[in-house]
Amino acid sequence: MDESAQDPENEIGLFPAPPERQPAGAYRVLARKYRPSRFEDLIGQEPMVRTLKNAFDLDRIHQAYMLTGVRGVGKTTTARILARAFNYQLPARDGRPAVDRPTIHMNELGVHCQAIMDSRHVDVIEMDAASHTSIDDIREIVDSSRYQPAMARYKVYIIDEVHMLSKSAFNGLLKTLEEPPPHVKFLFATTEIDKVPVTVRSRCMRFDLRRVETEVMLRHLDAICGKEKVEINQDALLLISRASEGSVRDALSLLDQAIAHGAGAPIEAETLRAMLGLADRSRTIALFESLMRGDIADALDNLKDQYDLGADPAKILTDLAEFIHFVTCMKISAKTAQIASGQFEREKGAELAQKLAMSVLSRSWQILLKGIEEVKDSPRPLAAADMVLVRLAYAADLPSPEDVLRRLASSDPAPNGGPTRAPSGPSGGATALRQNAPRLASAQAAPAPRVAPQSSTVAQAAPAVVLQNFLELVALASEKRDIQTKTALERDVRLVRFEQGRLEFALASGASPALTAQLSRKLQDWTGQRWLVALSSAQGAPTLKEQADARENEKRIGVQAHPLVRATLDTFPGAVIVAVRGADDEETSPAQPLYDGAEARGDDITYADEAQEEDL
C-alpha cells in the first residue's frame, strides 16, 4: 500500500488498487490514481462537505442521498466516500482509541475502507442503472435489503445514473426508500435530475455538485504535476482548466494526454493548443478587435489562419463568446474577471470594456450563441463561421437603442448612416471601435440627396436631408444599406405625388400593406423630418422595375427589327435575344437582363437613357 494513502496530510488522496488487482508495473490513469478518498480531498464542493460534516457530528444521518451534477465533478466518488463514512471502523492500537461509529473524519484507512474504495465490499453494492433498468433488478435490491449486512455496519446501495430506471422500477423502490430497514442506506447519482420522479427526489437528501472553478482546478492540477514531476507552465494549465469545463475527470484525462504528447519534455501552451485543436487566445482577442472595427477582411483571414492550424471553427466562435463574456464582466466589475486570466487578456479586456457599450457586447453575445449552433449543424463549418463573422461585424455598426431614442427625440440622425457613438462615462463607451464602417458597394441610381443649409437660429441642429424627387429617395435607401426598402420602392410603388415631406403612391400587385407605415418611419429617421406617406386611389405611374423592363423590351424590339439580327435569328432557329448592351453600358452577364444582374449583385439599378445609341 502506498504510504500517501495513510498520510493525514495528503492533499490529493492517492489510493492505488490492492496488489491482487493492480499488476506490478501497470499504469493507472491520473483520474483513478488521484481519486479522492476523503471529504477533505473533494475540491470545489465545500457547501456539501460542510452540511455532511455537521450531519455526522450531530448524528443526523439521512436514509437516502441524491447526488446530481455534470460529468466528472465527483458524484460516484462522493457516494463511495459516504459509504466509507457510514462503515468507518478503526481498532485501538498503540494507544490510539478505537473508532466504531459513522464519521467523516477518516485520516487513516479503516477496516472496510480499502474494499469499499475498490468497489469489492460485500455490503456496499454498486449498480449501474443504465444496464439494470427493470423492475426485476429493483426487486432484487428490495429482497436483499431485509437481511443484515455480512461484515459492515450498514448495507449501502449505490445506484449510478438512477434516472435511467424505468417507471415501474422507480415505483417498486418507493416503499423501501421511504421506510428502509435501519441497517440500509441508499446513495443515488445522476446527471439528469429532472428525469427522476419527484416522488423519489422528495425521499432523498439532495446535493447539487458544482462545476469546479478554474482557479481551484488550476491549484489541483499544479499539485498533481508536482507529485508526478511534470514540467508544465501556467498557460498550459489554464488551457486544460478551460477545456475541462469544470470537470475534474476531464481535466485529469487531458493532463494525461498532454504528458504522453510531450514525451517527457516540458509542456508548453502552444503544444497543448496544437494537441487539442484550440484557438490561440491572442488570436481570439485580435479577431474580436477586427470585428468591432468592422475590418471583415482581417477577421476572415484570422479565422482561416486558425482553421489551417487545426482549430475547429465552432471552438473558435465559442472562445470568442467566452472573451465577450469576460469583457462584459470586466465592464461590470473588474474584480469578477481577475481570476484565471493571463496578463495580456486582462489588459485587453479592461481596454475593450472601456471602449465598448454594453448593448454592443450583449448583441454580439446573442449573435454568437445562434451562430455557434449554425456552425455545428452545417456541413461546411468554415463557410458558416465566415458568415457569422460577417453578420457580427455589420451588427457592430448598428446604433444602440438608447442612441436611436436620443436621435428620434432630438431629430438628429447620424449623417450618411454612420455609426453613432454613446457618450463617454461609466454608462457606456463607443458603440464600436470602427473608424471606417463597412459598406456594401453599390452604383448610384440617381444623384445623391442634397442637404439643406443650416438655419442661423438653430446652430446646434443637424441639417435636414432634402429629397428633390423619387429617385433620390431610392438612392437614399441604397446609401442607408436598406436593400429591402430599396427593392420595395422599385418594385411595389406606383408613384402618384412626391414632394418634400409628402409621398403618395399606389401599391403594385402583391405588395405588403405595411409598406406605408415602414416608409413613414424610415423617412423620418433618414431625413429628420416628419413625412406624410399615404396610399392613393389613383392608378399611379408604373413602378421603376416596370419602367426598366419596358425600356429593355423596347430595345429588344428595335434590335429584332434590324435586318442583320433578323437574318441571324432565321439562320439559328430557336435563338432569342437575352439582353441588349450599349458600348458604354456597365458589363453585365449575357444570361440575364440588366436589372436582374444588378439586383443579384446588390447594386443600384442603372436606367438607360432612351436616347442612348444601341450598339450590337
Coordinates of C-alpha atoms in Angstrom, one line a residue:
M1 CA 0.0 0.0 0.0
D2 CA 1.2 3.5 -0.9
E3 CA 2.3 5.5 2.2
S4 CA 0.5 8.5 1.0
A5 CA -2.8 6.6 1.3
Q6 CA -2.4 6.7 5.1
D7 CA -0.8 10.1 5.4
P8 CA -3.2 12.5 7.2
E9 CA -1.6 15.5 5.4
N10 CA -2.1 14.0 1.9
E11 CA -4.0 16.7 -0.1
I12 CA -4.7 14.7 -3.2
G13 CA -5.7 11.3 -1.8
L14 CA -3.5 8.7 -3.6
F15 CA -5.1 5.3 -3.1
P16 CA -3.7 2.7 -5.5
A17 CA -5.6 -0.6 -6.0
P18 CA -4.5 -3.6 -3.9
P19 CA -1.7 -5.8 -5.3
E20 CA -4.0 -8.6 -6.4
R21 CA -6.0 -6.2 -8.7
Q22 CA -3.1 -3.9 -9.7
P23 CA -0.4 -5.9 -11.6
A24 CA 3.1 -4.8 -11.0
G25 CA 4.2 -2.1 -13.3
A26 CA 0.7 -1.4 -14.7
Y27 CA -0.1 2.2 -15.2
R28 CA -3.1 3.9 -13.5
V29 CA -4.6 6.9 -15.2
L30 CA -4.4 10.1 -13.2
A31 CA -8.2 10.2 -12.8
R32 CA -8.1 7.0 -10.9
K33 CA -4.7 7.4 -9.2
Y34 CA -5.7 10.8 -7.6
R35 CA -9.4 9.9 -7.0
P36 CA -10.4 11.5 -3.6
S37 CA -10.9 9.1 -0.7
R38 CA -11.9 11.6 2.0
F39 CA -14.2 14.5 2.2
E40 CA -11.1 16.8 2.6
D41 CA -9.9 15.7 -0.8
L42 CA -13.0 16.8 -2.6
I43 CA -12.4 20.1 -4.4
G44 CA -15.0 22.8 -5.2
Q45 CA -17.7 21.1 -3.1
E46 CA -17.3 22.9 0.2
P47 CA -21.1 23.6 0.9
M48 CA -21.9 19.8 0.6
V49 CA -18.9 18.8 2.7
R50 CA -19.9 21.3 5.5
T51 CA -23.5 20.0 5.5
L52 CA -22.4 16.4 5.7
K53 CA -19.9 17.1 8.4
N54 CA -22.5 18.8 10.6
A55 CA -25.0 16.0 10.0
F56 CA -22.5 13.3 11.0
D57 CA -21.3 15.2 14.1
L58 CA -25.0 15.7 15.2
D59 CA -25.8 12.1 14.4
R60 CA -28.5 13.2 11.9
I61 CA -27.6 10.8 9.1
H62 CA -30.2 10.5 6.4
Q63 CA -31.5 7.3 4.9
A64 CA -31.0 8.3 1.2
Y65 CA -28.9 10.8 -0.6
M66 CA -29.3 12.1 -4.2
L67 CA -26.1 13.4 -5.8
T68 CA -26.5 15.5 -9.0
G69 CA -24.2 17.4 -11.3
V70 CA -22.4 17.3 -14.7
R71 CA -19.9 14.5 -15.5
G72 CA -16.7 14.4 -13.7
V73 CA -17.5 16.5 -10.6
G74 CA -17.4 13.6 -8.1
K75 CA -20.9 12.1 -7.8
T76 CA -19.8 8.4 -7.7
T77 CA -16.7 9.3 -5.7
T78 CA -18.7 11.1 -3.1
A79 CA -21.1 8.1 -2.9
R80 CA -18.1 5.8 -2.1
I81 CA -16.7 8.3 0.5
L82 CA -20.1 8.3 2.1
A83 CA -20.3 4.5 2.1
R84 CA -16.8 4.5 3.8
A85 CA -18.0 7.1 6.4
F86 CA -21.1 5.0 7.2
N87 CA -19.0 1.9 7.9
Y88 CA -15.8 3.5 9.3
Q89 CA -14.2 1.3 11.9
L90 CA -10.8 1.6 13.4
P91 CA -9.5 -0.7 16.1
A92 CA -7.5 0.6 19.0
R93 CA -3.7 0.3 18.5
D94 CA -0.6 1.8 20.0
G95 CA -2.5 3.9 22.5
R96 CA -4.9 5.2 19.8
P97 CA -8.6 5.0 20.7
A98 CA -10.9 2.8 18.7
V99 CA -13.4 4.3 16.3
D100 CA -16.7 2.4 15.9
R101 CA -19.3 5.0 14.7
P102 CA -20.1 6.8 11.5
T103 CA -17.8 9.7 11.0
I104 CA -16.3 11.8 8.2
H105 CA -13.0 12.2 10.0
M106 CA -11.1 9.4 8.3
N107 CA -7.4 10.3 8.4
E108 CA -6.5 6.6 8.3
L109 CA -7.7 3.6 6.4
G110 CA -10.3 1.7 8.4
V111 CA -11.2 -1.9 8.4
H112 CA -13.5 -1.7 5.4
C113 CA -12.1 1.4 3.7
Q114 CA -9.9 -0.2 1.0
A115 CA -12.5 -2.7 -0.1
I116 CA -15.2 0.0 -0.4
M117 CA -12.9 2.2 -2.4
D118 CA -12.1 -0.7 -4.7
S119 CA -15.8 -1.5 -5.2
R120 CA -15.4 -5.0 -3.9
H121 CA -17.0 -4.9 -0.4
V122 CA -19.8 -7.4 0.0
D123 CA -22.1 -4.9 1.9
V124 CA -21.6 -2.0 -0.5
I125 CA -23.5 -2.8 -3.7
E126 CA -22.9 -0.6 -6.7
M127 CA -25.4 -0.9 -9.6
D128 CA -25.4 0.9 -12.9
A129 CA -29.0 1.8 -13.7
A130 CA -28.2 2.2 -17.4
S131 CA -27.8 -1.6 -17.7
H132 CA -30.2 -2.6 -14.9
T133 CA -33.3 -0.7 -15.6
S134 CA -36.1 -3.2 -15.0
I135 CA -38.4 -3.9 -12.0
D136 CA -36.6 -7.2 -11.6
D137 CA -33.3 -5.5 -10.7
I138 CA -35.1 -3.3 -8.1
R139 CA -36.9 -6.4 -6.8
E140 CA -33.5 -8.0 -6.0
I141 CA -32.5 -4.9 -4.1
V142 CA -35.7 -4.8 -2.1
D143 CA -35.5 -8.5 -1.2
S144 CA -31.8 -8.4 -0.2
S145 CA -32.3 -5.2 1.9
R146 CA -34.2 -7.2 4.5
Y147 CA -31.1 -9.1 5.6
Q148 CA -28.4 -7.7 7.9
P149 CA -25.0 -6.7 6.5
A150 CA -22.5 -9.5 6.4
M151 CA -19.5 -7.6 7.7
A152 CA -20.0 -3.8 7.9
R153 CA -22.3 -1.6 10.0
Y154 CA -24.6 -0.6 7.1
K155 CA -25.6 -2.2 3.8
V156 CA -25.2 0.5 1.3
Y157 CA -26.8 0.6 -2.2
I158 CA -25.1 2.9 -4.7
I159 CA -27.2 3.3 -7.9
D160 CA -25.4 5.3 -10.6
E161 CA -27.3 7.2 -13.4
V162 CA -30.5 6.5 -11.4
H163 CA -32.6 8.5 -13.9
M164 CA -32.2 5.5 -16.4
L165 CA -34.5 3.3 -14.3
S166 CA -37.9 2.5 -15.7
K167 CA -41.1 3.9 -14.3
S168 CA -42.1 0.6 -12.8
A169 CA -38.6 0.3 -11.2
F170 CA -39.0 3.6 -9.6
N171 CA -42.4 2.7 -8.3
G172 CA -41.1 -0.6 -6.9
L173 CA -38.4 1.3 -5.0
L174 CA -40.7 3.9 -3.4
K175 CA -41.9 2.0 -0.3
T176 CA -38.5 0.6 0.7
L177 CA -36.9 4.0 0.0
E178 CA -39.4 5.8 2.3
E179 CA -39.1 3.2 5.2
P180 CA -35.9 1.3 4.7
P181 CA -34.6 -1.1 7.4
P182 CA -32.3 0.6 9.9
H183 CA -29.2 -1.1 8.5
V184 CA -29.8 0.1 4.9
K185 CA -28.6 3.3 3.2
F186 CA -29.3 4.4 -0.4
L187 CA -27.0 6.6 -2.5
F188 CA -28.2 7.8 -5.9
A189 CA -26.1 9.6 -8.6
T190 CA -27.5 11.2 -11.7
T191 CA -26.6 13.8 -14.4
E192 CA -30.3 14.4 -15.3
I193 CA -32.1 15.1 -12.1
D194 CA -35.3 16.3 -14.0
K195 CA -35.8 12.7 -15.2
V196 CA -36.0 11.4 -11.6
P197 CA -39.6 11.3 -10.4
V198 CA -40.5 13.9 -7.8
T199 CA -41.7 11.1 -5.5
V200 CA -38.2 9.7 -5.4
R201 CA -36.5 13.1 -5.0
S202 CA -38.7 14.0 -2.1
R203 CA -37.5 11.0 -0.1
C204 CA -33.8 11.9 -0.5
M205 CA -31.4 14.5 0.8
R206 CA -30.3 16.2 -2.4
F207 CA -26.8 17.7 -3.1
D208 CA -26.0 19.5 -6.3
L209 CA -22.3 19.1 -7.0
R210 CA -21.0 22.2 -8.7
R211 CA -18.6 22.6 -11.6
V212 CA -15.1 23.2 -10.2
E213 CA -14.0 26.8 -10.7
T214 CA -11.0 27.5 -12.9
E215 CA -8.8 28.8 -10.1
V216 CA -9.5 25.8 -7.9
M217 CA -8.8 23.5 -10.8
L218 CA -5.5 25.2 -11.5
R219 CA -4.3 24.6 -8.0
H220 CA -5.4 21.0 -8.1
L221 CA -3.6 20.3 -11.4
D222 CA -0.5 22.1 -10.3
A223 CA -0.3 20.0 -7.2
I224 CA -0.7 16.8 -9.2
C225 CA 2.0 17.9 -11.7
G226 CA 4.3 18.5 -8.7
K227 CA 3.7 14.9 -7.4
E228 CA 4.2 13.5 -11.0
K229 CA 7.3 15.6 -11.5
V230 CA 5.9 17.1 -14.7
E231 CA 7.1 20.4 -16.0
I232 CA 4.2 22.5 -17.3
N233 CA 3.7 26.2 -17.5
Q234 CA 0.7 28.1 -16.1
D235 CA -0.7 29.0 -19.5
A236 CA -0.9 25.3 -20.4
L237 CA -2.6 24.5 -17.1
L238 CA -5.1 27.3 -17.8
L239 CA -5.9 25.8 -21.2
I240 CA -6.6 22.5 -19.6
S241 CA -8.7 24.0 -16.9
R242 CA -10.8 25.9 -19.5
A243 CA -11.2 22.9 -21.8
S244 CA -12.4 20.7 -19.0
E245 CA -15.4 22.9 -18.3
G246 CA -15.3 22.3 -14.6
S247 CA -15.0 18.5 -14.8
V248 CA -12.1 17.2 -12.7
R249 CA -12.1 13.8 -14.6
D250 CA -11.9 15.6 -17.9
A251 CA -9.1 17.8 -16.7
L252 CA -7.0 14.9 -15.5
S253 CA -7.6 13.0 -18.7
L254 CA -6.4 16.0 -20.7
L255 CA -3.4 16.2 -18.4
D256 CA -2.7 12.6 -19.0
Q257 CA -2.9 13.2 -22.8
A258 CA -0.6 16.2 -22.6
I259 CA 2.1 14.3 -20.6
A260 CA 2.0 11.5 -23.2
H261 CA 2.1 14.0 -26.0
G262 CA 5.1 15.8 -24.6
A263 CA 7.0 12.5 -24.1
G264 CA 8.8 13.9 -21.0
A265 CA 9.5 17.4 -22.4
P266 CA 8.2 20.5 -20.7
I267 CA 4.6 21.1 -21.7
E268 CA 4.0 24.5 -23.4
A269 CA 0.8 26.2 -24.2
E270 CA 1.4 26.1 -27.9
T271 CA 2.0 22.4 -27.9
L272 CA -1.2 21.9 -26.0
R273 CA -3.2 24.1 -28.4
A274 CA -2.0 22.0 -31.3
M275 CA -2.9 18.8 -29.5
L276 CA -6.4 19.9 -28.5
G277 CA -7.2 22.0 -31.6
L278 CA -7.7 25.1 -29.5
A279 CA -7.5 28.7 -30.7
D280 CA -4.7 31.0 -29.6
R281 CA -6.2 33.4 -27.0
S282 CA -4.3 36.3 -28.5
R283 CA -5.7 35.5 -31.9
T284 CA -9.2 35.3 -30.5
I285 CA -8.7 38.8 -29.0
A286 CA -7.3 40.1 -32.3
L287 CA -10.3 38.6 -34.1
F288 CA -12.7 40.3 -31.7
E289 CA -11.0 43.7 -32.3
S290 CA -11.2 43.3 -36.0
L291 CA -14.9 42.6 -35.9
M292 CA -15.5 45.6 -33.7
R293 CA -13.6 47.8 -36.1
G294 CA -15.6 46.4 -39.0
D295 CA -12.5 45.1 -40.7
I296 CA -14.1 42.0 -42.1
A297 CA -11.2 41.0 -44.4
D298 CA -8.8 40.9 -41.5
A299 CA -11.3 38.9 -39.4
L300 CA -11.8 36.3 -42.1
D301 CA -8.1 36.0 -42.6
N302 CA -7.6 35.4 -38.9
L303 CA -10.3 32.7 -38.9
K304 CA -8.7 31.0 -41.9
D305 CA -5.3 31.0 -40.3
Q306 CA -6.6 29.4 -37.1
Y307 CA -8.5 26.9 -39.2
D308 CA -5.4 25.9 -41.1
L309 CA -3.5 25.4 -37.8
G310 CA -6.2 22.8 -36.8
A311 CA -8.6 24.9 -34.7
D312 CA -12.3 23.9 -35.1
P313 CA -14.5 26.8 -36.3
A314 CA -17.2 26.1 -33.7
K315 CA -14.5 26.2 -31.0
I316 CA -13.1 29.5 -32.3
L317 CA -16.6 31.1 -32.1
T318 CA -17.0 29.5 -28.6
D319 CA -13.7 31.1 -27.5
L320 CA -14.9 34.4 -29.0
A321 CA -18.1 34.2 -27.0
E322 CA -16.2 33.4 -23.8
F323 CA -14.0 36.5 -24.4
I324 CA -17.1 38.7 -24.9
H325 CA -18.4 37.3 -21.6
F326 CA -15.0 38.2 -20.0
V327 CA -15.1 41.7 -21.3
T328 CA -18.7 42.1 -20.1
C329 CA -17.7 41.0 -16.6
M330 CA -14.8 43.4 -16.7
K331 CA -17.2 46.2 -17.6
I332 CA -19.5 45.4 -14.7
S333 CA -16.8 44.8 -12.1
A334 CA -13.0 44.3 -12.7
K335 CA -12.8 42.2 -9.6
T336 CA -15.1 39.5 -11.0
A337 CA -12.8 38.9 -14.1
Q338 CA -9.4 38.9 -12.5
I339 CA -9.3 35.2 -11.7
A340 CA -7.7 32.7 -14.0
S341 CA -6.9 35.0 -16.9
G342 CA -3.5 36.0 -18.3
Q343 CA -2.0 39.4 -18.0
F344 CA -2.4 40.1 -21.7
E345 CA -6.1 39.1 -21.6
R346 CA -6.8 41.2 -18.5
E347 CA -5.2 44.3 -20.1
K348 CA -7.1 43.9 -23.4
G349 CA -10.3 43.1 -21.6
A350 CA -10.0 46.3 -19.5
E351 CA -9.3 48.3 -22.6
L352 CA -12.2 47.0 -24.6
A353 CA -14.6 47.2 -21.6
Q354 CA -13.9 51.0 -21.5
K355 CA -14.5 51.4 -25.3
L356 CA -17.5 49.2 -26.0
A357 CA -21.1 49.8 -24.9
M358 CA -23.0 47.2 -23.0
S359 CA -25.5 47.0 -25.9
V360 CA -22.8 46.1 -28.4
L361 CA -21.4 43.3 -26.1
S362 CA -24.9 41.9 -25.5
R363 CA -25.8 42.0 -29.2
S364 CA -22.5 40.3 -30.1
W365 CA -23.2 37.6 -27.5
Q366 CA -26.6 36.8 -28.9
I367 CA -25.3 36.6 -32.5
L368 CA -22.6 34.2 -31.5
L369 CA -24.9 32.0 -29.4
K370 CA -27.0 31.4 -32.5
G371 CA -24.0 31.3 -34.8
I372 CA -22.3 28.5 -32.9
E373 CA -25.3 26.2 -33.3
E374 CA -25.4 27.0 -37.0
V375 CA -21.7 26.1 -37.4
K376 CA -22.1 22.9 -35.5
D377 CA -25.0 21.8 -37.7
S378 CA -23.5 23.0 -41.0
P379 CA -21.9 20.6 -43.5
R380 CA -19.4 23.4 -44.2
P381 CA -18.3 24.7 -40.8
L382 CA -15.7 27.2 -42.1
A383 CA -18.1 28.8 -44.5
A384 CA -20.8 29.0 -41.8
A385 CA -18.3 30.6 -39.4
D386 CA -17.4 33.1 -42.1
M387 CA -21.0 34.2 -42.4
V388 CA -21.4 34.5 -38.6
L389 CA -18.4 36.8 -38.5
V390 CA -19.8 39.0 -41.4
R391 CA -23.1 39.2 -39.5
L392 CA -21.3 40.2 -36.3
A393 CA -19.1 42.8 -38.0
Y394 CA -22.1 44.6 -39.6
A395 CA -24.2 44.4 -36.4
A396 CA -21.4 46.2 -34.6
D397 CA -22.2 49.2 -36.8
L398 CA -25.8 49.4 -35.6
P399 CA -26.7 52.1 -33.0
S400 CA -27.8 51.1 -29.6
P401 CA -31.5 51.5 -28.6
E402 CA -30.7 54.5 -26.4
D403 CA -28.9 56.2 -29.3
V404 CA -31.9 55.6 -31.5
L405 CA -34.3 57.1 -28.9
R406 CA -32.0 60.1 -28.4
R407 CA -31.8 60.7 -32.2
L408 CA -35.6 60.5 -32.5
A409 CA -36.1 62.8 -29.6
S410 CA -33.7 65.4 -31.0
S411 CA -34.4 64.8 -34.7
D412 CA -30.7 64.4 -35.1
P413 CA -29.9 61.4 -37.3
A414 CA -26.3 60.5 -37.8
P415 CA -25.2 61.9 -41.2
N416 CA -24.7 59.4 -44.1
G417 CA -25.8 56.5 -41.8
G418 CA -22.5 56.5 -40.0
P419 CA -22.1 54.8 -36.6
T420 CA -23.5 56.6 -33.6
R421 CA -21.3 56.8 -30.5
A422 CA -22.6 56.6 -27.0
P423 CA -21.4 59.3 -24.5
S424 CA -18.3 58.5 -22.6
G425 CA -18.5 57.8 -18.9
P426 CA -19.5 54.8 -16.7
S427 CA -22.7 54.2 -18.5
G428 CA -21.1 53.2 -21.8
G429 CA -18.4 53.8 -24.4
A430 CA -18.3 53.9 -28.1
T431 CA -20.8 51.6 -29.8
A432 CA -17.9 50.2 -31.9
L433 CA -14.2 50.6 -32.4
R434 CA -14.5 51.1 -36.1
Q435 CA -13.0 54.1 -37.8
N436 CA -14.5 53.4 -41.2
A437 CA -17.8 51.5 -41.1
P438 CA -18.1 48.7 -43.7
R439 CA -20.4 49.5 -46.6
L440 CA -21.8 47.5 -49.5
A441 CA -20.5 48.7 -52.8
S442 CA -23.4 50.0 -55.0
A443 CA -23.9 52.1 -58.1
Q444 CA -25.9 55.3 -57.8
A445 CA -29.4 55.2 -59.4
A446 CA -29.8 58.9 -59.2
P447 CA -28.0 62.0 -57.9
A448 CA -27.4 61.8 -54.1
P449 CA -29.9 63.7 -52.0
R450 CA -28.9 67.2 -51.1
V451 CA -28.6 68.7 -47.6
A452 CA -30.4 71.9 -46.8
P453 CA -28.2 74.7 -45.4
Q454 CA -28.3 75.2 -41.6
S455 CA -30.6 77.8 -40.1
S456 CA -28.8 80.6 -38.2
T457 CA -31.4 80.3 -35.4
V458 CA -30.7 76.6 -34.8
A459 CA -26.9 76.4 -34.8
Q460 CA -26.7 73.1 -33.0
A461 CA -29.3 71.1 -35.0
A462 CA -28.1 68.7 -37.7
P463 CA -29.1 69.7 -41.3
A464 CA -32.2 68.1 -42.7
V465 CA -32.0 65.9 -45.8
V466 CA -33.9 67.4 -48.7
L467 CA -35.2 65.0 -51.4
Q468 CA -36.0 66.6 -54.8
N469 CA -37.6 63.5 -56.4
F470 CA -38.5 59.9 -56.0
L471 CA -35.2 58.7 -57.5
E472 CA -33.3 60.5 -54.7
L473 CA -35.3 58.6 -52.2
V474 CA -34.3 55.3 -53.8
A475 CA -30.7 56.4 -53.8
L476 CA -31.0 57.3 -50.1
A477 CA -32.3 53.8 -49.3
S478 CA -29.3 52.4 -51.1
E479 CA -26.9 54.6 -49.2
K480 CA -28.5 53.5 -45.9
R481 CA -27.9 49.9 -47.0
D482 CA -31.6 49.1 -46.6
I483 CA -31.9 46.7 -49.5
Q484 CA -35.4 45.5 -48.5
T485 CA -36.8 49.1 -48.6
K486 CA -34.9 49.9 -51.8
T487 CA -36.3 46.8 -53.5
A488 CA -39.9 47.7 -52.3
L489 CA -39.6 51.2 -53.7
E490 CA -38.5 49.9 -57.1
R491 CA -41.0 47.0 -57.4
D492 CA -44.1 47.9 -55.4
V493 CA -44.5 51.7 -55.5
R494 CA -46.6 53.3 -58.3
L495 CA -45.9 57.0 -57.7
V496 CA -48.8 59.4 -57.6
R497 CA -47.2 62.5 -56.0
F498 CA -43.8 63.3 -54.5
E499 CA -42.7 66.5 -52.7
Q500 CA -40.6 67.2 -49.7
G501 CA -42.5 65.8 -46.7
R502 CA -45.2 64.2 -48.7
L503 CA -45.4 60.9 -50.6
E504 CA -48.5 59.4 -52.3
F505 CA -48.5 56.2 -54.2
A506 CA -50.5 53.1 -55.1
L507 CA -49.3 49.6 -54.4
A508 CA -48.4 47.2 -57.1
S509 CA -50.0 43.7 -57.0
G510 CA -48.6 41.5 -54.2
A511 CA -47.0 44.4 -52.3
S512 CA -47.1 44.5 -48.5
P513 CA -49.8 46.7 -46.9
A514 CA -47.4 47.6 -44.2
L515 CA -45.1 49.4 -46.6
T516 CA -46.8 52.8 -45.9
A517 CA -46.0 52.7 -42.1
Q518 CA -42.5 51.4 -42.8
L519 CA -41.7 54.2 -45.2
S520 CA -43.1 56.8 -42.8
R521 CA -40.8 55.7 -40.0
K522 CA -37.7 55.3 -42.2
L523 CA -38.2 58.7 -43.9
Q524 CA -38.4 60.4 -40.6
D525 CA -35.3 58.6 -39.3
W526 CA -33.3 59.3 -42.5
T527 CA -34.3 62.9 -43.2
G528 CA -35.0 64.2 -39.7
Q529 CA -38.5 65.4 -40.7
R530 CA -42.0 64.0 -40.4
W531 CA -43.4 62.7 -43.7
L532 CA -47.0 62.2 -44.8
V533 CA -47.0 58.9 -46.5
A534 CA -50.4 57.9 -47.9
L535 CA -51.9 55.3 -50.3
S536 CA -53.8 56.9 -53.2
S537 CA -56.8 55.5 -55.1
A538 CA -55.3 56.7 -58.4
Q539 CA -53.5 54.2 -60.5
G540 CA -50.2 55.9 -60.3
A541 CA -47.2 55.7 -62.6
P542 CA -45.5 52.4 -63.5
T543 CA -43.0 51.1 -60.9
L544 CA -39.3 51.7 -61.6
K545 CA -39.0 47.9 -62.2
E546 CA -41.8 48.1 -64.8
Q547 CA -40.2 51.1 -66.5
A548 CA -36.8 49.3 -66.6
D549 CA -38.4 46.2 -68.1
A550 CA -40.3 48.3 -70.7
R551 CA -37.1 50.1 -71.8
E552 CA -35.4 46.7 -72.1
N553 CA -38.3 45.3 -74.1
E554 CA -38.2 48.3 -76.4
K555 CA -34.5 47.7 -77.0
R556 CA -35.2 44.1 -77.9
I557 CA -38.0 45.0 -80.3
G558 CA -35.9 47.7 -82.0
V559 CA -32.9 45.4 -82.4
Q560 CA -35.0 42.5 -83.5
A561 CA -36.2 44.6 -86.5
H562 CA -32.7 45.1 -87.7
P563 CA -32.1 43.2 -90.9
L564 CA -28.8 41.7 -89.7
V565 CA -30.4 40.4 -86.4
R566 CA -33.4 39.1 -88.3
A567 CA -31.1 37.2 -90.6
T568 CA -29.2 35.8 -87.7
L569 CA -32.4 34.6 -85.9
D570 CA -33.5 32.9 -89.2
T571 CA -30.2 31.2 -89.5
F572 CA -30.3 29.9 -85.9
P573 CA -33.8 28.6 -85.2
G574 CA -34.7 28.8 -81.5
A575 CA -32.2 31.6 -80.8
V576 CA -33.6 34.5 -78.6
I577 CA -32.3 38.0 -77.7
V578 CA -31.5 37.9 -74.0
A579 CA -30.1 41.4 -73.5
V580 CA -29.1 44.5 -75.4
R581 CA -25.9 46.3 -74.2
G582 CA -24.5 49.5 -75.4
A583 CA -20.8 50.2 -75.8
D584 CA -20.7 52.4 -72.7
D585 CA -23.1 50.3 -70.6
E586 CA -21.8 48.5 -67.5
E587 CA -20.8 45.0 -68.4
T588 CA -23.4 42.5 -67.3
S589 CA -23.9 38.8 -67.6
P590 CA -25.2 37.8 -71.0
A591 CA -27.5 35.3 -69.4
Q592 CA -29.7 37.8 -67.6
P593 CA -31.2 41.3 -68.1
L594 CA -29.6 44.4 -66.8
Y595 CA -32.0 44.8 -63.9
D596 CA -31.7 41.2 -62.6
G597 CA -27.9 41.2 -62.8
A598 CA -27.7 44.4 -60.8
E599 CA -30.1 43.0 -58.2
A600 CA -28.2 39.8 -57.9
R601 CA -25.1 41.8 -57.1
G602 CA -26.9 44.0 -54.6
D603 CA -26.1 47.1 -56.8
D604 CA -28.3 50.1 -57.6
I605 CA -30.3 49.9 -60.8
T606 CA -28.9 51.8 -63.8
Y607 CA -31.7 53.1 -66.0
A608 CA -30.6 53.5 -69.6
D609 CA -31.3 56.8 -71.4
E610 CA -34.0 56.3 -74.1
A611 CA -31.9 58.4 -76.5
Q612 CA -28.8 56.2 -75.9
E613 CA -27.4 54.7 -79.2
E614 CA -28.0 51.0 -79.4
D615 CA -24.9 49.1 -80.4
L616 CA -25.0 45.4 -81.4

